[in-house]
Tab-separated table of C-alpha atoms and ligand atoms in Angstrom:
chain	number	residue	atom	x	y	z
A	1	UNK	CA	-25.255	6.562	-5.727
A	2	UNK	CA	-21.364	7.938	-5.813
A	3	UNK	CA	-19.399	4.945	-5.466
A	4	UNK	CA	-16.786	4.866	-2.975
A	5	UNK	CA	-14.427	2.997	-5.555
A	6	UNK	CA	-14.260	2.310	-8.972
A	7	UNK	CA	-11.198	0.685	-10.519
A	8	UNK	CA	-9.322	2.924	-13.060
A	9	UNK	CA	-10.119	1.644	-16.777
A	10	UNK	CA	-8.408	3.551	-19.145
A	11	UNK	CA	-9.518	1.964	-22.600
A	12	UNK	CA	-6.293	0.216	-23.885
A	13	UNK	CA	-6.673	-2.970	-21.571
A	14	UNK	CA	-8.494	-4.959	-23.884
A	15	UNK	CA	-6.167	-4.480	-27.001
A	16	UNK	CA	-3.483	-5.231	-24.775
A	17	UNK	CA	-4.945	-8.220	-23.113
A	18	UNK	CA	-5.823	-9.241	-26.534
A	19	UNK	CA	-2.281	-8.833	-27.657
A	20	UNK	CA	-0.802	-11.189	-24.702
A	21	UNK	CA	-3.674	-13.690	-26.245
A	22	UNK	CA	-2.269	-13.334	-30.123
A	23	UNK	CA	1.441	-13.673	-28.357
A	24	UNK	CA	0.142	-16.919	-27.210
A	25	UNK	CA	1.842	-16.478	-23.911
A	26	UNK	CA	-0.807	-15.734	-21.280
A	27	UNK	CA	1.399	-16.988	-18.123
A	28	UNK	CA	3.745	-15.056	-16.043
A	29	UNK	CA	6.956	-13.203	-16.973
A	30	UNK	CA	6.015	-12.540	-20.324
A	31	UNK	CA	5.942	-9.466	-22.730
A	32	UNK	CA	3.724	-7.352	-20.338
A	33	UNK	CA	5.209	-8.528	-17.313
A	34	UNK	CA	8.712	-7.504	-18.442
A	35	UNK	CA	7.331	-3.554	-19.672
A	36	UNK	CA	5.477	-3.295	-16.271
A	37	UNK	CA	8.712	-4.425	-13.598
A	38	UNK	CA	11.293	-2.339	-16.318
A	39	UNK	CA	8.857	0.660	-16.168
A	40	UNK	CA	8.493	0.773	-12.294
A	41	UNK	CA	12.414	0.317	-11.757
A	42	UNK	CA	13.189	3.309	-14.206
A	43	UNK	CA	10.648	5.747	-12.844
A	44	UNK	CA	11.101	4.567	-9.210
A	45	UNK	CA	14.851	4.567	-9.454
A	46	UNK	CA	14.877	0.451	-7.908
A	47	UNK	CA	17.458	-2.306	-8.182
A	48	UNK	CA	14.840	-4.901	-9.497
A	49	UNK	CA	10.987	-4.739	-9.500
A	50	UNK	CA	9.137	-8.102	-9.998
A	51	UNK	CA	5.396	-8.158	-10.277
A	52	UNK	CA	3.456	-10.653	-7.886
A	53	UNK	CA	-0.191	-11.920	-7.814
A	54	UNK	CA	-1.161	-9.363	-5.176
A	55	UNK	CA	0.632	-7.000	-2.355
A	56	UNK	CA	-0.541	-9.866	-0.202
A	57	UNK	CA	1.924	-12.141	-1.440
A	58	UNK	CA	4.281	-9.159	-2.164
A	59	UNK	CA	4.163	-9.221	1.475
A	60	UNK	CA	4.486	-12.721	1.957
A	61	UNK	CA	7.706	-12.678	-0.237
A	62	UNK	CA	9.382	-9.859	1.629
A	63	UNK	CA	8.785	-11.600	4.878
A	64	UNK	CA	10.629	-15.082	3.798
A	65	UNK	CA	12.900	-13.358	2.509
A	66	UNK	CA	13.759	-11.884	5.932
A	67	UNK	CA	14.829	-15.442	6.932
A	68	UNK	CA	12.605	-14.632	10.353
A	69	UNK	CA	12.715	-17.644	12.516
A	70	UNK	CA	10.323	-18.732	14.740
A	71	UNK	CA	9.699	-16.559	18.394
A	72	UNK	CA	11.354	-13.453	15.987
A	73	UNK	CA	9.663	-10.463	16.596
A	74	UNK	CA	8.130	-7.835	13.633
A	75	UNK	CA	7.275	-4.446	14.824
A	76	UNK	CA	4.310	-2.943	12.975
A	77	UNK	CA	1.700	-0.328	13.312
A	78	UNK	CA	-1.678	-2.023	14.741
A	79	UNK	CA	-3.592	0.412	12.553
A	80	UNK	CA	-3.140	-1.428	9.133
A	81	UNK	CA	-5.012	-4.131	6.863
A	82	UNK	CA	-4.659	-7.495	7.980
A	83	UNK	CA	-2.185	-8.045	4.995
A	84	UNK	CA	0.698	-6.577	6.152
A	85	UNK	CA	0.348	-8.717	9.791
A	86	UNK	CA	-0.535	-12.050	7.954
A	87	UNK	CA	2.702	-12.375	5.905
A	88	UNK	CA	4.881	-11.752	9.078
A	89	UNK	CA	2.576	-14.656	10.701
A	90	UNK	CA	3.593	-17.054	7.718
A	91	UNK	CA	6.700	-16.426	8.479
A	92	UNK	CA	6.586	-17.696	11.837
A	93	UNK	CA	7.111	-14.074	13.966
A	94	UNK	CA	5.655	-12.933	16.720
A	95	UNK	CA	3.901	-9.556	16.204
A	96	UNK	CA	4.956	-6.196	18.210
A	97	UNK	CA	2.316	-3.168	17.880
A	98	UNK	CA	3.251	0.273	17.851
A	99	UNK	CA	0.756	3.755	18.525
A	100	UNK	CA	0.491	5.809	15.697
A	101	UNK	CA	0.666	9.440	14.638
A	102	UNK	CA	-2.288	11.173	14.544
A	103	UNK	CA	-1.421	13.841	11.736
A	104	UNK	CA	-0.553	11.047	9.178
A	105	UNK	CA	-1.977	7.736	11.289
A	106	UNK	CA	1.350	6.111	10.131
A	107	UNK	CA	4.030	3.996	13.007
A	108	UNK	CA	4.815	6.660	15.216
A	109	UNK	CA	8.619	6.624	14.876
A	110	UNK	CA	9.550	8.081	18.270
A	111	UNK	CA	7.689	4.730	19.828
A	112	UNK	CA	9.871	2.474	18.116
A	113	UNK	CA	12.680	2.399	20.151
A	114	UNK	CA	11.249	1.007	23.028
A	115	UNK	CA	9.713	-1.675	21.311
A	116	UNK	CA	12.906	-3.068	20.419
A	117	UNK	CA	13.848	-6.734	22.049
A	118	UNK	CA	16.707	-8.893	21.315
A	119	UNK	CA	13.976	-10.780	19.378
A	120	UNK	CA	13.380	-8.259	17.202
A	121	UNK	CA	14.589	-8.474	13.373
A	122	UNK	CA	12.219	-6.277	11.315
A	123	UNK	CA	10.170	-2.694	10.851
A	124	UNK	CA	7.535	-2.833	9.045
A	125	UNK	CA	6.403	0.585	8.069
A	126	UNK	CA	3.064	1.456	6.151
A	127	UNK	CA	2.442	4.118	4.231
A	128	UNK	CA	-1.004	5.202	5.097
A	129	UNK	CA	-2.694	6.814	2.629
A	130	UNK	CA	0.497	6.855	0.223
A	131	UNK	CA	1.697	9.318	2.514
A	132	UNK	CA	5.409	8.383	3.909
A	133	UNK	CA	6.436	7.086	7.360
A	134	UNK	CA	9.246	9.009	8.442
A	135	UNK	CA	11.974	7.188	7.102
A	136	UNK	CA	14.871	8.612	7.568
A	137	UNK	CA	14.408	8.133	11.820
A	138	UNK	CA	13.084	4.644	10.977
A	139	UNK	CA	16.184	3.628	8.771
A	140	UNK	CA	18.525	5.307	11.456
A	141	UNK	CA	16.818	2.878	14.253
A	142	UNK	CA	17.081	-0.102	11.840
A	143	UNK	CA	21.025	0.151	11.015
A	144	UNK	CA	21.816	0.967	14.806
A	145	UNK	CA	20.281	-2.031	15.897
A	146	UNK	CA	20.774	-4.586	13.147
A	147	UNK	CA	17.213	-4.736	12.224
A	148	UNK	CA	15.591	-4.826	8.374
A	149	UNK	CA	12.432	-2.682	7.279
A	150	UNK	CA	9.974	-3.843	4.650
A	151	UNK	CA	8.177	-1.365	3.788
A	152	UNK	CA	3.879	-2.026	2.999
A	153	UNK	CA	3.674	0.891	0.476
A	154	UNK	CA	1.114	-1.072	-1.064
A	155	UNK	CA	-0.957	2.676	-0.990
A	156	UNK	CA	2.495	4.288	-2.297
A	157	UNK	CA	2.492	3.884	-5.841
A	158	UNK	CA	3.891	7.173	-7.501
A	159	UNK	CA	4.403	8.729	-3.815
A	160	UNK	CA	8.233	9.827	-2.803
A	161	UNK	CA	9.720	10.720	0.771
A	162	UNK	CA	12.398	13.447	0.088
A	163	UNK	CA	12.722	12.663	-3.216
A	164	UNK	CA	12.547	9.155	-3.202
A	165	UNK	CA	10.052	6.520	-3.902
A	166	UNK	CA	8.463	4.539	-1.645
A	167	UNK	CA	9.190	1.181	-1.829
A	168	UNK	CA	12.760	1.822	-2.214
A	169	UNK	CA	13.399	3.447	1.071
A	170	UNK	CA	13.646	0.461	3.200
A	171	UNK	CA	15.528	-3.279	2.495
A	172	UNK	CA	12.115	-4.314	0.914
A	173	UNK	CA	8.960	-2.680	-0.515
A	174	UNK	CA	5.433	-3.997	-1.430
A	175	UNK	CA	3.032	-2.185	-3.644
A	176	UNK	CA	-0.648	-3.691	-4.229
A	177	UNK	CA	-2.559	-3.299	-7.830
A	178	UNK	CA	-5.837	-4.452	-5.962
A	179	UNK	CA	-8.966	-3.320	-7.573
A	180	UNK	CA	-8.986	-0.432	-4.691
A	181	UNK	CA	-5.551	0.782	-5.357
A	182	UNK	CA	-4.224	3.709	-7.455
A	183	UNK	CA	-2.908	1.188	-10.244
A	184	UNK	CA	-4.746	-2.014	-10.855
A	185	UNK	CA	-4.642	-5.417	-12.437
A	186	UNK	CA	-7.229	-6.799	-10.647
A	187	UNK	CA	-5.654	-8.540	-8.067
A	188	UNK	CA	-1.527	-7.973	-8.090
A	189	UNK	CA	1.448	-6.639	-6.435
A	190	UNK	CA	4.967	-6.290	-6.772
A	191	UNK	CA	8.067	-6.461	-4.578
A	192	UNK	CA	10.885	-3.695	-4.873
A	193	UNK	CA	14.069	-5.681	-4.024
A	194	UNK	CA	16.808	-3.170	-2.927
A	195	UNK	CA	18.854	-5.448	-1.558
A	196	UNK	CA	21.430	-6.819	-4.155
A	197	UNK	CA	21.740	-10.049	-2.130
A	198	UNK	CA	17.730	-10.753	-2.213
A	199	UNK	CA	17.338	-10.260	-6.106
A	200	UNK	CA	18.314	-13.902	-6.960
A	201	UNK	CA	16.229	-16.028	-4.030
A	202	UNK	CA	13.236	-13.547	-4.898
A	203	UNK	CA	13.030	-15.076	-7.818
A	204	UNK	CA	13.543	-18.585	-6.857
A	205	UNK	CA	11.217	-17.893	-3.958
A	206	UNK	CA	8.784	-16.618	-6.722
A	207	UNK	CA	8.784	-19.166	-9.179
A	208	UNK	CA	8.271	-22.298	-7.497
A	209	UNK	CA	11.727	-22.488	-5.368
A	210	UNK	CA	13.423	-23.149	-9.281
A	211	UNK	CA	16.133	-20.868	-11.293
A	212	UNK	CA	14.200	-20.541	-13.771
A	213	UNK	CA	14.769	-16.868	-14.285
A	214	UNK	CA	18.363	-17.553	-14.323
A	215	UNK	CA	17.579	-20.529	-17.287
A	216	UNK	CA	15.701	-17.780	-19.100
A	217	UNK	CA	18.216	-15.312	-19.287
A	218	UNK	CA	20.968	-17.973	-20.285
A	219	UNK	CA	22.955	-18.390	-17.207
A	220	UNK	CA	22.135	-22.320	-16.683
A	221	UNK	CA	21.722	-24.843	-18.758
A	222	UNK	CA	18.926	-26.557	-17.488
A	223	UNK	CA	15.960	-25.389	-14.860
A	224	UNK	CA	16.259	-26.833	-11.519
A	225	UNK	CA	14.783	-26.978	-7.748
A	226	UNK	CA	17.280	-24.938	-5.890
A	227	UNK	CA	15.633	-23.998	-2.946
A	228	UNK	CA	11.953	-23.056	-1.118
A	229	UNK	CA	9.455	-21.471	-3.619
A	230	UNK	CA	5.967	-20.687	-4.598
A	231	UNK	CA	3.711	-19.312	-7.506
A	232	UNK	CA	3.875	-15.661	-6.804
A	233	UNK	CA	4.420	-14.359	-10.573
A	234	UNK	CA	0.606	-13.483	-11.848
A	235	UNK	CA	-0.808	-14.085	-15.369
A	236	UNK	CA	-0.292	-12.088	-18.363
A	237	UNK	CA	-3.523	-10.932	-18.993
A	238	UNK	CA	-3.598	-9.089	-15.608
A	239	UNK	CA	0.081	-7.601	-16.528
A	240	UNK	CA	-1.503	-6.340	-19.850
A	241	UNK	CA	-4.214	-4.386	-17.569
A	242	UNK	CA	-1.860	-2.861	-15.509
A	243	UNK	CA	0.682	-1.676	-18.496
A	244	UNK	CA	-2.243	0.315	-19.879
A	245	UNK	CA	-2.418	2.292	-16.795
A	246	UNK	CA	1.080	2.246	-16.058
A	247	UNK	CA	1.445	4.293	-19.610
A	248	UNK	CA	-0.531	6.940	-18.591
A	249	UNK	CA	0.531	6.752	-14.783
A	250	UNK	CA	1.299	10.603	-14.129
A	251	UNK	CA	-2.327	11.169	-15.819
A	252	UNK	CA	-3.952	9.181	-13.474
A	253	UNK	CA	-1.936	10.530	-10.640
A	254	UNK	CA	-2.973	14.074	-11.173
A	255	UNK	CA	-6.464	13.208	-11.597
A	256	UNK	CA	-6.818	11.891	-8.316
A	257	UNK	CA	-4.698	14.833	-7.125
A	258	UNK	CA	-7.366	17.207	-8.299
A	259	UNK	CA	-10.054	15.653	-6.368
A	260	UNK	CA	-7.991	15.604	-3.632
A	261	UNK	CA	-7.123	19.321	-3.523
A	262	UNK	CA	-10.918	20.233	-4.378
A	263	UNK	CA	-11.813	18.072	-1.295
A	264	UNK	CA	-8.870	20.002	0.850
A	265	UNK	CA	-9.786	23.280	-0.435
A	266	UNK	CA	-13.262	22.655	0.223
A	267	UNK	CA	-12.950	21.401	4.005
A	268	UNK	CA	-10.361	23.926	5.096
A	269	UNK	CA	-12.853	26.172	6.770
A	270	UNK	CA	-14.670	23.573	8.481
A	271	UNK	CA	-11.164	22.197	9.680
A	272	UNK	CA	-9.964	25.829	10.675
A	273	UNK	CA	-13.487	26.191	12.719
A	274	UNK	CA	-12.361	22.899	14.516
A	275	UNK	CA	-15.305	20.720	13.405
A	276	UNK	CA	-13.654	17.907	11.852
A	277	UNK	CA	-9.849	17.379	11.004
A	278	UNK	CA	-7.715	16.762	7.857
A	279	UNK	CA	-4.904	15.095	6.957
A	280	UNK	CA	-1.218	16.377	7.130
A	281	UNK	CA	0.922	15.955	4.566
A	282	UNK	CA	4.541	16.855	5.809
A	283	UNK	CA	6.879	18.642	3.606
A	284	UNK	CA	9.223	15.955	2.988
A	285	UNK	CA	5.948	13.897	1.386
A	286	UNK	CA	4.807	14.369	-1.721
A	287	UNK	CA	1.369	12.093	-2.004
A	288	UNK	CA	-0.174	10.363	-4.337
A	289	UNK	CA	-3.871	10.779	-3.292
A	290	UNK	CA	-4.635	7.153	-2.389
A	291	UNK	CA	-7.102	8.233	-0.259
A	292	UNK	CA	-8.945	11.389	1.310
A	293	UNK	CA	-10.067	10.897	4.702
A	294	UNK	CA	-11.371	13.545	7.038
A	295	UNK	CA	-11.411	12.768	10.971
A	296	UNK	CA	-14.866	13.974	12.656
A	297	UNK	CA	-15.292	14.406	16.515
A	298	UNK	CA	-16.174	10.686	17.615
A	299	UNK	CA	-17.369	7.051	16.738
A	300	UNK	CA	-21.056	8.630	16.916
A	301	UNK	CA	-20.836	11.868	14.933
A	302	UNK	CA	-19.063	9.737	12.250
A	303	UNK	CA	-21.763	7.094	12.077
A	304	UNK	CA	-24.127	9.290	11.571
A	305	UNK	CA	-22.023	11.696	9.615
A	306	UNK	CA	-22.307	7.850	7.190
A	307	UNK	CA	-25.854	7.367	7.133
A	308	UNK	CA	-26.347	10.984	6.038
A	309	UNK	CA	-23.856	10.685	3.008
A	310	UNK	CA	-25.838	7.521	2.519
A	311	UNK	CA	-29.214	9.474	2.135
A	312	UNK	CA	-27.659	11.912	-0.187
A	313	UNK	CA	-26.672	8.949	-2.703
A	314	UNK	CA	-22.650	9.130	-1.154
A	315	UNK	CA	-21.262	5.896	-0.009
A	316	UNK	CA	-18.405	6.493	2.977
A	317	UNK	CA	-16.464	4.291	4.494
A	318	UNK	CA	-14.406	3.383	7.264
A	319	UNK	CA	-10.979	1.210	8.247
A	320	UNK	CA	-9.307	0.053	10.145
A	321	UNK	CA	-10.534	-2.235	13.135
A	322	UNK	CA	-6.719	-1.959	15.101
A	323	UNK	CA	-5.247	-5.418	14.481
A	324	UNK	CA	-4.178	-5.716	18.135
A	325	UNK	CA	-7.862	-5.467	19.167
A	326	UNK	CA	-9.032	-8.512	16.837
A	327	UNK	CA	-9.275	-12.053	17.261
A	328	UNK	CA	-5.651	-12.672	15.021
A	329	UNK	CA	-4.282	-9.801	16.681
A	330	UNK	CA	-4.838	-10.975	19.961
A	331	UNK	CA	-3.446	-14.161	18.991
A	332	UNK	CA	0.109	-13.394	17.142
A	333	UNK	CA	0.754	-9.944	18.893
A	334	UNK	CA	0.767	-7.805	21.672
A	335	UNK	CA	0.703	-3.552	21.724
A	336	UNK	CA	3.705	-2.659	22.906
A	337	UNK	CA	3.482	0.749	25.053
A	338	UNK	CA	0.091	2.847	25.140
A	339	UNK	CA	-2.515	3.044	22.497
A	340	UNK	CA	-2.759	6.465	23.084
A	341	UNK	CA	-3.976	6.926	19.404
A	342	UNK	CA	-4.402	3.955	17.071
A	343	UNK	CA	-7.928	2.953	18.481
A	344	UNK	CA	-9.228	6.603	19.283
A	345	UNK	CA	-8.103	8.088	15.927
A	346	UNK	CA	-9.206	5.350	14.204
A	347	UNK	CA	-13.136	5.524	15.648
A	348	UNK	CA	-13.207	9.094	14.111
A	349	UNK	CA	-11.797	8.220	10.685
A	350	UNK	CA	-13.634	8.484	7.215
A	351	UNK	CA	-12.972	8.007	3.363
A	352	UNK	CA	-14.669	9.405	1.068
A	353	UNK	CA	-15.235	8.715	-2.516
A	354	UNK	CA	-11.541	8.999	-4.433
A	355	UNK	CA	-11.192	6.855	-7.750
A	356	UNK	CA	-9.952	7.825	-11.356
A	357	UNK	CA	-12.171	9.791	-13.378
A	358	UNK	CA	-14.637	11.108	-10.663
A	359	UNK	CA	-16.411	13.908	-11.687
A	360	UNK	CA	-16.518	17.799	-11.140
A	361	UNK	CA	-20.591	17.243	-10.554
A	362	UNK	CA	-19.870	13.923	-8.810
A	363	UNK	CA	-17.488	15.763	-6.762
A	364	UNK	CA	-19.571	18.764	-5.841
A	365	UNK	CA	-22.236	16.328	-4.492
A	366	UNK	CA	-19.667	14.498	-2.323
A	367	UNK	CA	-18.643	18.340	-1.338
A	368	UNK	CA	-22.150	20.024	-0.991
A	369	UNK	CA	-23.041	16.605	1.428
A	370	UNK	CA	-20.320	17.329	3.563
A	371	UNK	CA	-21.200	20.748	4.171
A	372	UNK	CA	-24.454	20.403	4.762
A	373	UNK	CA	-23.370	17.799	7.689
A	374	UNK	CA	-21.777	20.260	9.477
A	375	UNK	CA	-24.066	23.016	8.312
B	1	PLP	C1	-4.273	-3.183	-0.186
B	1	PLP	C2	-3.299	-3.383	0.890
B	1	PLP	C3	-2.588	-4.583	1.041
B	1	PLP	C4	-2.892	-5.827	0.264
B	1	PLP	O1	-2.870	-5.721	-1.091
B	1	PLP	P1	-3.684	-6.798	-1.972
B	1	PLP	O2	-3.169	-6.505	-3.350
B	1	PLP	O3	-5.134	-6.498	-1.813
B	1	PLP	O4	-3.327	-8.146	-1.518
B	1	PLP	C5	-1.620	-4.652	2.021
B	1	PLP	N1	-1.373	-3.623	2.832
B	1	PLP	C6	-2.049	-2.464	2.728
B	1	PLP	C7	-1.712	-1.349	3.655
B	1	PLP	C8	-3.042	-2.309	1.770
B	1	PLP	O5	-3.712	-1.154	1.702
């Protein structure tokens, strides 16, 4: 069987885990910690970069630190994982759906407007795919009326929007290091704080409501509780994982890319013959290849378009169920304008296998599978 995941392991994990063991510091904000936030800040170009013990709590951190208040209003796509909703539901808001694209499946940006009440006090744009929102509308509609935008690139890592990172587009970001993710430590995160004024109560938020950061770096005298907090700094051990594959990031990157373009290259005709459809990358995106999806004509072709990669040994899968259709969803949020896309688009989806270090034969069968589908 072709897996449809398989986290990245590059080889150096264990001598670094084992070198966060002979440090004798195997808790947060050590050695490891320190190479992975400086890394991400000087190759994504961010004011401060703190790693967290998922892009759940990521999440969860950028939506305190929004100061929402309860009956505040969060405008999100309904297409997303239940992450990105939760953390706005911590923080006491009231959920606002929005229809998606179909070329990218991100927000659709010309829907936002109207969603807009005098409740409202954040966008949340995900990057589906690693593939950017388009962010220069969504910032515009943010400054003009007062609003902040987190942004869920927790599929982002390593992808840019004109030039820039994601993550460091909006007030906040959120990246994810999940097992499923581009990058991984397992289970982590971390927050992109490009707000000056945020950098300080993210990390009292992050280390139990204390300045001990501050302590650390010899600005205090003595560690105190100063405000709010929680545990959101994860364990050395897990930061030594992810430094291994943060070292040979752009590696990584372009291995996935290849896969990605053999996949595209390989499904053009069947796209240009209008049997299924493939995902747009606009020009001001350049991708990361967090995913490949392909869309086929309906819910039925694509289930059994599954079983039959099944029988040929090639696990596919699909996401998302649209939040606003769900039991939570139903409960903290309401779809605001028509779902013209977000459910129908999302019936058709399907991923197929993308991980580190798949290979050219594993590949070929995921390809030659395909094919014969629509043979
Ligand atoms: C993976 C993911 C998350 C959550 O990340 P975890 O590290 O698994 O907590 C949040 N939002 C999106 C869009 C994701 O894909």
């Amino acid at each position: 069987m072709i897996n449809f995941n398989i986290a990245p392991f590059i080889g150096t994990e264990l001598n670094y885990i084992k070198q966060a063991v002979d440090n004798k510091k195997i808790c947060g904000d050590g050695e490891f910690t320190k190479r992975c936030d400086a890394w991400m800040e000087q190759r994504f170009g961010a004011k401060k970069i703190l790693l967290t013990t998922s892009g759940s709590t990521a999440l969860d951190m950028a939506a305190l630190l929004c100061g929402l208040k309860p009956g505040d209003e969060v405008i999100l796509p309904s297409f997303t994982f239940s992450s990105t909703a939760n953390s706005f539901v911590l923080a006491g808001a009231k959920l606002v759906f929005v229809d998606i694209r179909p070329d990218t499946m991100n927000i659709d940006e010309t829907k936002i407007e109207a969603a807009i009440t005098d409740r409202t006090k954040v966008i949340c744009a995900m990057h589906y795919a690693g593939v950017a929102c388009e962010m220069d509308t969504i910032m515009d509609i943010a400054r003009r009326h007062n609003l902040l935008v987190v942004e869920d690139a927790a599929q982002g890592v390593m992808s840019t929007y004109k030039g820039r990172a994601l993550g460091t587009i909006g007030d906040i970001g959120c990246y994810s290091f999940h097992e499923t993710k581009n990058y991984s430590m397992g289970e982590g995160g971390a927050i992109v704080l490009n707000r000056e004024e945020d950098i300080e109560k993210a990390e009292i938020l992050r280390e139990k409501g204390t300045n001990r950061a501050k302590f650390f770096r010899g600005q205090v005298d003595k560690y105190t509780w100063v405000d709010f907090g929680d545990s959101f700094l994860p364990s050395e051990l897990n930061a030594a994982y992810l430094w291994a594959q943060l070292e040979v990031a752009d590696e990584i990157n372009n291995d996935r890319l290849a896969t990605w373009n053999a996949y595209y290259k390989a499904f053009a005709p069947l796209a240009a013959a209008g049997k299924i459809e493939l995902p747009t990358i606009p020009d001001t995106c350049v991708h990361n290849a967090h995913m490949f999806y392909l869309k086929c004509k309906d819910l039925d072709e694509r289930t059994r378009f599954i079983a039959h990669m099944r029988e040929r040994g090639v696990a596919c899968v699909f996401h998302y169920v649209p939040l606003h259709s769900a039991p939570a969803g139903k409960k903290f949020g309401r779809f605001a304008g028509e779902d013209r896309y977000t459910t129908s688009e999302s019936d058709r989806l399907v991923r197929l296998p993308m991980y580190y270090h798949l290979t050219a034969e594993d590949r070929q069968t995921v390809i030659d599978a395909v094919l014969a589908f629509y043979a």
